[in-house]
Tab-separated table of C-alpha atoms in Angstrom:
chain	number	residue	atom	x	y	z
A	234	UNK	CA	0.821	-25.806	-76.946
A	235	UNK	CA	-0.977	-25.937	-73.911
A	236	UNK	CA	-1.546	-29.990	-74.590
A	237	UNK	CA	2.270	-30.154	-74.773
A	238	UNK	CA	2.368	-28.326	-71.541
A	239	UNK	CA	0.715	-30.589	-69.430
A	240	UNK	CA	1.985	-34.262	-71.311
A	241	UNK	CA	5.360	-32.830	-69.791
A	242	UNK	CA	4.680	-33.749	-66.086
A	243	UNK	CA	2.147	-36.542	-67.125
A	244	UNK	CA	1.904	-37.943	-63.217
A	245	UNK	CA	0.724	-34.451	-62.629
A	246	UNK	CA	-1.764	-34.190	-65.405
A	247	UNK	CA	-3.000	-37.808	-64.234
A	248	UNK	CA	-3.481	-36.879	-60.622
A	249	UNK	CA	-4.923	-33.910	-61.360
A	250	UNK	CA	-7.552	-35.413	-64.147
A	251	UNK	CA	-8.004	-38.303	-61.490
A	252	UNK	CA	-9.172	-35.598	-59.148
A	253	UNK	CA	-11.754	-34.472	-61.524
A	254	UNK	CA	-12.905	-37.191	-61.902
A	255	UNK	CA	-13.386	-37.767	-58.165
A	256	UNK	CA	-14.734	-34.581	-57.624
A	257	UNK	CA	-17.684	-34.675	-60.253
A	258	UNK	CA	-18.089	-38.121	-59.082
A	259	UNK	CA	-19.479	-36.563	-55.433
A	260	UNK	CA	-22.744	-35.882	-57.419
A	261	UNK	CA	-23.353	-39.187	-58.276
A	262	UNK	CA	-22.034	-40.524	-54.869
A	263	UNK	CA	-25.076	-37.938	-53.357
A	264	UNK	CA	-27.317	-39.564	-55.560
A	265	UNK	CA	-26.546	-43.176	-54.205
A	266	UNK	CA	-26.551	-41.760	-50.852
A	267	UNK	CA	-30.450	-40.549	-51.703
A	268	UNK	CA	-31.490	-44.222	-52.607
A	269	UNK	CA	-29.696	-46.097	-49.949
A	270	UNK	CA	-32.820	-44.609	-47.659
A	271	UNK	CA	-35.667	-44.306	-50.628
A	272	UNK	CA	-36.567	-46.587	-53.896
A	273	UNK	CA	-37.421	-43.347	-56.057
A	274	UNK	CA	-36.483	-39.870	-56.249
A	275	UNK	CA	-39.276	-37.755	-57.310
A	276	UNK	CA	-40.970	-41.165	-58.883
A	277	UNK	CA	-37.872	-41.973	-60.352
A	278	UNK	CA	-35.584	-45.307	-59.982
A	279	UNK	CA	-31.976	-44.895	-59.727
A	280	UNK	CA	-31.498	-46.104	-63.523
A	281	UNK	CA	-33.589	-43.335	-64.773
A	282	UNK	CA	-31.511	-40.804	-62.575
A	283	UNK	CA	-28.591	-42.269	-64.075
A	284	UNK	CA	-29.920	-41.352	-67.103
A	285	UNK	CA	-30.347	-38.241	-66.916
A	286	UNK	CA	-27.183	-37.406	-65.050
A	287	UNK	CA	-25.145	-39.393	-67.837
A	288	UNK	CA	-26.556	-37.381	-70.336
A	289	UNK	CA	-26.244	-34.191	-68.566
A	290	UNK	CA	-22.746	-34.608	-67.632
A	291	UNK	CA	-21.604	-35.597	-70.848
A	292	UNK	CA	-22.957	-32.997	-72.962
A	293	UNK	CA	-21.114	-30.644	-70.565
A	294	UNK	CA	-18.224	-31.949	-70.274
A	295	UNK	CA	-18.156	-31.814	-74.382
A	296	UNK	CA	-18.834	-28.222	-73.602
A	297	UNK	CA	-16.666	-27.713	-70.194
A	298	UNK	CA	-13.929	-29.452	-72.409
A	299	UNK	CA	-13.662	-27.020	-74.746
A	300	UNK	CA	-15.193	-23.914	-74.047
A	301	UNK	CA	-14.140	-24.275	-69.971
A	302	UNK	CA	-11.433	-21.410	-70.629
A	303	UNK	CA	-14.456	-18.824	-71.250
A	304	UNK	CA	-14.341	-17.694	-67.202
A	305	UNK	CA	-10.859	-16.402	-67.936
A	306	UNK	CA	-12.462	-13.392	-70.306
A	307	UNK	CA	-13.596	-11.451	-67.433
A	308	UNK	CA	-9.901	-10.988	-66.148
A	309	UNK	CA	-8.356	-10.438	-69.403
A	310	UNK	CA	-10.819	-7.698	-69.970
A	311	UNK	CA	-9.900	-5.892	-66.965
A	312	UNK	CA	-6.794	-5.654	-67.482
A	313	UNK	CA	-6.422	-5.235	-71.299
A	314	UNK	CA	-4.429	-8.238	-72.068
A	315	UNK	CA	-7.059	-9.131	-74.359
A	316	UNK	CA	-5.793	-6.465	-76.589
A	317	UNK	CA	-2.989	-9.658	-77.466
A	318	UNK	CA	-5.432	-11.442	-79.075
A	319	UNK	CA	-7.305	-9.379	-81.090
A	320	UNK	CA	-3.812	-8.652	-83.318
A	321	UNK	CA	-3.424	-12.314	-83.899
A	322	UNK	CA	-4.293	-13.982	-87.389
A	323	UNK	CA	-6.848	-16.602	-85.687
A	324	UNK	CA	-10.479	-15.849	-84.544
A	325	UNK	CA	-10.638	-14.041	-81.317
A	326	UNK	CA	-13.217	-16.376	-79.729
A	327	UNK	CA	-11.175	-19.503	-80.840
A	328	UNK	CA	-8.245	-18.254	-78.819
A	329	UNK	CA	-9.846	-17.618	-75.769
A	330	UNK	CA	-11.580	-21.347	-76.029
A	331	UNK	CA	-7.768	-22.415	-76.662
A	332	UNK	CA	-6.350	-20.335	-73.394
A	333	UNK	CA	-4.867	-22.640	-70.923
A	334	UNK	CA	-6.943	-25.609	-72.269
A	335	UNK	CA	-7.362	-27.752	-69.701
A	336	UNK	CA	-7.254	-31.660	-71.116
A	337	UNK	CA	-7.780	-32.585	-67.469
A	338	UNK	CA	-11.543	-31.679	-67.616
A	339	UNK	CA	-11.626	-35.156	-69.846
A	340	UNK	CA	-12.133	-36.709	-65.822
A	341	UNK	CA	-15.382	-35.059	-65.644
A	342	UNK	CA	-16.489	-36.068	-69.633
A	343	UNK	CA	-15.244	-39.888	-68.581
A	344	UNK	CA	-17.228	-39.932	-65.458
A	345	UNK	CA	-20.434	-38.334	-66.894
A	346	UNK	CA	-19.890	-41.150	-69.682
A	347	UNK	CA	-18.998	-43.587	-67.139
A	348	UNK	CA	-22.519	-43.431	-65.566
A	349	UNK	CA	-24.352	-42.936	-68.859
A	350	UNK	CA	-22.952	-45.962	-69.427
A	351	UNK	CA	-24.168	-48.129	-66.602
A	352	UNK	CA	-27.735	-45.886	-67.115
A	353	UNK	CA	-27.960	-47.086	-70.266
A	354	UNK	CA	-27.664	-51.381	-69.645
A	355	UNK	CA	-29.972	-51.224	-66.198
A	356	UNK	CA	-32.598	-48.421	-66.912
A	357	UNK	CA	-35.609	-50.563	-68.289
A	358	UNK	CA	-36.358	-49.242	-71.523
A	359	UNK	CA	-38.331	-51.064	-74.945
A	360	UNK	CA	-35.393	-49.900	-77.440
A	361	UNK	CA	-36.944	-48.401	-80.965
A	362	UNK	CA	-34.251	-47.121	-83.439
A	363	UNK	CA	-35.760	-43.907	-82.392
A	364	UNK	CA	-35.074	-44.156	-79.317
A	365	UNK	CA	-31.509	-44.991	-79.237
A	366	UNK	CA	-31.041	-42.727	-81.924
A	367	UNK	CA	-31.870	-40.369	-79.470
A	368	UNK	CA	-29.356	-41.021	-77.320
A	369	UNK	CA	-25.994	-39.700	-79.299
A	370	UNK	CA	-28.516	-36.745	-80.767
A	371	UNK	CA	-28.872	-35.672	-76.298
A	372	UNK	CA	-25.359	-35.539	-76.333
A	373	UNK	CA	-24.941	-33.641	-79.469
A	374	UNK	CA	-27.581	-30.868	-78.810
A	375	UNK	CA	-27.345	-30.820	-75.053
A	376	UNK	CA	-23.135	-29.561	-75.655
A	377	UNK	CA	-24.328	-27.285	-78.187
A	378	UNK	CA	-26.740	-25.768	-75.590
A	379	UNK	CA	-24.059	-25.509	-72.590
A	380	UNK	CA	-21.635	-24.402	-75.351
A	381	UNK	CA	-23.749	-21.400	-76.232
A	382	UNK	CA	-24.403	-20.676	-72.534
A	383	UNK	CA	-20.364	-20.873	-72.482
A	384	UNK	CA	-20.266	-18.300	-75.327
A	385	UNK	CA	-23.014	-15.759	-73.952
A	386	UNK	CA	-21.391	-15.701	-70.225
A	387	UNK	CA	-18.227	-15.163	-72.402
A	388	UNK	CA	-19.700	-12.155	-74.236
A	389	UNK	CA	-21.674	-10.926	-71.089
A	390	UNK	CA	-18.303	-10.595	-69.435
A	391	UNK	CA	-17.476	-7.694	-72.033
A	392	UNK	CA	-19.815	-5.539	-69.943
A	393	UNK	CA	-19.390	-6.952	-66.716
A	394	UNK	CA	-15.508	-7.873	-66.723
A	395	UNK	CA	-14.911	-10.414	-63.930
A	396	UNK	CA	-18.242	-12.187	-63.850
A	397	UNK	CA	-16.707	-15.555	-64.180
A	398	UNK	CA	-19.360	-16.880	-61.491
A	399	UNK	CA	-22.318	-15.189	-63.046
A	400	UNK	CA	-21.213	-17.630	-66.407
A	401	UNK	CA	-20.828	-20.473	-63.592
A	402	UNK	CA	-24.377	-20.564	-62.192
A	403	UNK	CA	-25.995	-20.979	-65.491
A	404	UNK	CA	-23.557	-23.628	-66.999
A	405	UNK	CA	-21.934	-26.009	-63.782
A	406	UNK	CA	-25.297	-25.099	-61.930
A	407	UNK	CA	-27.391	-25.575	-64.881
A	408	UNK	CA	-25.622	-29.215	-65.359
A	409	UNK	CA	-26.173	-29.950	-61.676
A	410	UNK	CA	-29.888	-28.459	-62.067
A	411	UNK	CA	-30.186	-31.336	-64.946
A	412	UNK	CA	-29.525	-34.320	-63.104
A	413	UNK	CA	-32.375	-34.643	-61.081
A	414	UNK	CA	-35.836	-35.413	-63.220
A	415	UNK	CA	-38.077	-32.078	-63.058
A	416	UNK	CA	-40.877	-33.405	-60.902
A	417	UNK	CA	-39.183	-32.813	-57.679
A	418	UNK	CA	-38.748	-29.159	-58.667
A	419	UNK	CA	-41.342	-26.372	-58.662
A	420	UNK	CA	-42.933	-25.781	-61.819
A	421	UNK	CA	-42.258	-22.495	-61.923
A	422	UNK	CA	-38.461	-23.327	-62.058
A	423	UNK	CA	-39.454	-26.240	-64.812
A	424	UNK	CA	-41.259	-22.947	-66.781
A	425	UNK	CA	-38.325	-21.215	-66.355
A	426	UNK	CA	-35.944	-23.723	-67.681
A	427	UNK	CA	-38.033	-24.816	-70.789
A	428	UNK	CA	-39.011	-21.005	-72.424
A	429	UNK	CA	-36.819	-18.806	-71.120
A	430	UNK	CA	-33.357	-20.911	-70.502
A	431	UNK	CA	-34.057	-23.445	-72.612
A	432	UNK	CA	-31.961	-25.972	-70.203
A	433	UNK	CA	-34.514	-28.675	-70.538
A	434	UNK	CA	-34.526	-29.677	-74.375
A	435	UNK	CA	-29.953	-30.843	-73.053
A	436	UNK	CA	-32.200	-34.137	-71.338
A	437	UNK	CA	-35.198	-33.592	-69.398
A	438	UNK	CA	-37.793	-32.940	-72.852
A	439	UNK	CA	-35.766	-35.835	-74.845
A	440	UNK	CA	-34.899	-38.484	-72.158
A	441	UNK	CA	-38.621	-38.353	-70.932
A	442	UNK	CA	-39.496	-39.291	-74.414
A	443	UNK	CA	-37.094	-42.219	-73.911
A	444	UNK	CA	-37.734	-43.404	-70.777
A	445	UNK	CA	-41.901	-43.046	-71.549
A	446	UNK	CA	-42.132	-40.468	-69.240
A	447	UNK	CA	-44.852	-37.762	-69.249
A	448	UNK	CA	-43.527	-33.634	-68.754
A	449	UNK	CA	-44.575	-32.033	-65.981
A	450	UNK	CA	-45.880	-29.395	-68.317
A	451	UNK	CA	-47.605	-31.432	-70.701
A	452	UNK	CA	-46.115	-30.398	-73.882
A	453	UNK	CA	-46.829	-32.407	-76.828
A	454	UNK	CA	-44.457	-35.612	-78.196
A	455	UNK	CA	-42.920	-33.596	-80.695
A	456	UNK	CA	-41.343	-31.208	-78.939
A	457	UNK	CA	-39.346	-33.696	-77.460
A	458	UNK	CA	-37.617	-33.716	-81.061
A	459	UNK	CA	-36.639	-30.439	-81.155
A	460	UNK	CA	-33.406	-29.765	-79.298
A	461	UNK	CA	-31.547	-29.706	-82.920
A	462	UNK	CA	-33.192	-26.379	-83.576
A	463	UNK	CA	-33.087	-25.252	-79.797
A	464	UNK	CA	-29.428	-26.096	-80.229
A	465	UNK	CA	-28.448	-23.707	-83.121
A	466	UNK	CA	-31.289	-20.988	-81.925
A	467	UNK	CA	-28.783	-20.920	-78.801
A	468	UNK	CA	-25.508	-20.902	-80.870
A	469	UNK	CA	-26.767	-18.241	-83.028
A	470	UNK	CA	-28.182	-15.563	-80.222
A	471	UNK	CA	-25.064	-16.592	-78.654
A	472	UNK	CA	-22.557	-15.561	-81.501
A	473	UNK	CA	-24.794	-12.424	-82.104
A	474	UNK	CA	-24.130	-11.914	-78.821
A	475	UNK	CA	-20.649	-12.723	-78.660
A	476	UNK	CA	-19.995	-10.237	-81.999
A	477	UNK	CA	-21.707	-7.833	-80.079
A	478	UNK	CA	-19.899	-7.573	-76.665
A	479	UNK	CA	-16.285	-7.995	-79.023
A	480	UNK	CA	-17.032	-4.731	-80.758
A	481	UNK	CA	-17.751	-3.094	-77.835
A	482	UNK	CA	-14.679	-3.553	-76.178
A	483	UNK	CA	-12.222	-0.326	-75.819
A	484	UNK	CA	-9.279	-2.157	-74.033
A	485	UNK	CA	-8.438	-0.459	-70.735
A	486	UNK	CA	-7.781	3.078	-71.867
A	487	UNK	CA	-4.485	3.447	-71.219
């Protein structure tokens, strides 16, 4: 419905996904900016950045695509027009995914993929198998990740009602977090990413594998490997967590 919407003023839905694009673009325009005075960033060339910004913004814009509608919870909540949904034959977290769906967020999935893209021909790299098997497995785990960061802001609203930014800083911050390579970050933050927000296993832990790059924190190969099972650890804490702030919810009272 919402699809149908916006295909009837197309220029509109053009303009505005053109300006998403644009916009999400300014992070890769900073980055060019960076290396028109320096060679490396942090010991990195501006391939391997690519890299890792490609990869980064297109497992969230997977996730931003469709989960983005999860920051309009917190409102609903408050003012009990989420009661609507829960008498509707169709999962409750499914409908709030499909709430004003906005098909215009495919500018900042295009130009994530756009730059992945471009990473992928200039960044010098001996291709295995492995290694560009790698590649579509990022993109698969790293929107699982961002989706279950989607789904737990979602659920933490429940408590919090309009806490749409809280949800933001973790997902469009944790993206932006991602697109620089660790070392030019303090290791505590790198900690803090790998065990306890497990942001790094969406690129950083994988694409350092690729590009024959050593972790800051010296983990072994094969954890490089595991964002499958970081991925559906995340989805399932998140759904727990999801089940848990639903049942919780009294509407408004009135």
């Amino acid at each position: 419905m919402w699809v149908r919407s916006l295909m009837a003023y197309r220029v509109s839905f053009a303009m505005t996904a053109f300006g998403n694009f644009a916009v999400t673009g300014f992070d890769f325009a900073a980055i060019l900016l960076m290396f028109s005075q320096v060679d490396r960033l942090g010991g990195y060339a501006l391939p391997e950045i690519a890299f890792l910004y490609g990869v980064s913004c297109t497992a969230f814009g997977f996730a931003d695509l469709v989960m983005g509608s999860m920051d309009r919870l917190g409102r609903r909540v408050r003012d009990g027009t989420l009661d609507t949904l829960l008498v509707r034959p169709a999962p409750v977290l499914a409908q709030v995914a499909a709430d004003r769906f906005g098909l215009h967020r495919i500018g900042r999935l295009t130009q994530g993929a756009l730059v992945l893209t471009y990473a992928l021909v200039a960044v010098d790299v001996d291709w295995t198998p492995l290694k560009a098997a790698m590649v579509p497995l990022m993109l698969l785990c790293g929107a699982g990740i961002f989706t279950a960061l989607f789904v737990a802001g979602g659920a933490f609203q429940f408590l919090a009602q309009d806490a749409a930014e809280v949800q933001n800083a973790f997902t469009y911050g944790g993206t932006t977090l991602l697109q620089y390579p660790p070392t030019v970050f303090a290791k505590d933050l790198v900690r803090g990413v790998t065990f306890i927000l497990p942001l790094a296993f969406v690129n950083w832990l994988p694409a350092l594998y690729v590009l024959g790059r050593p972790y800051p924190l010296d983990l072994p190969v094969w954890v490089a490997f595991t964002p499958p099972v970081v991925a559906v650890a995340c989805l399932g804490l998140a759904g727990l967590a999801w089940r848990s702030g639903l049942r919780s919810y009294r509407s408004t009272g009135s």
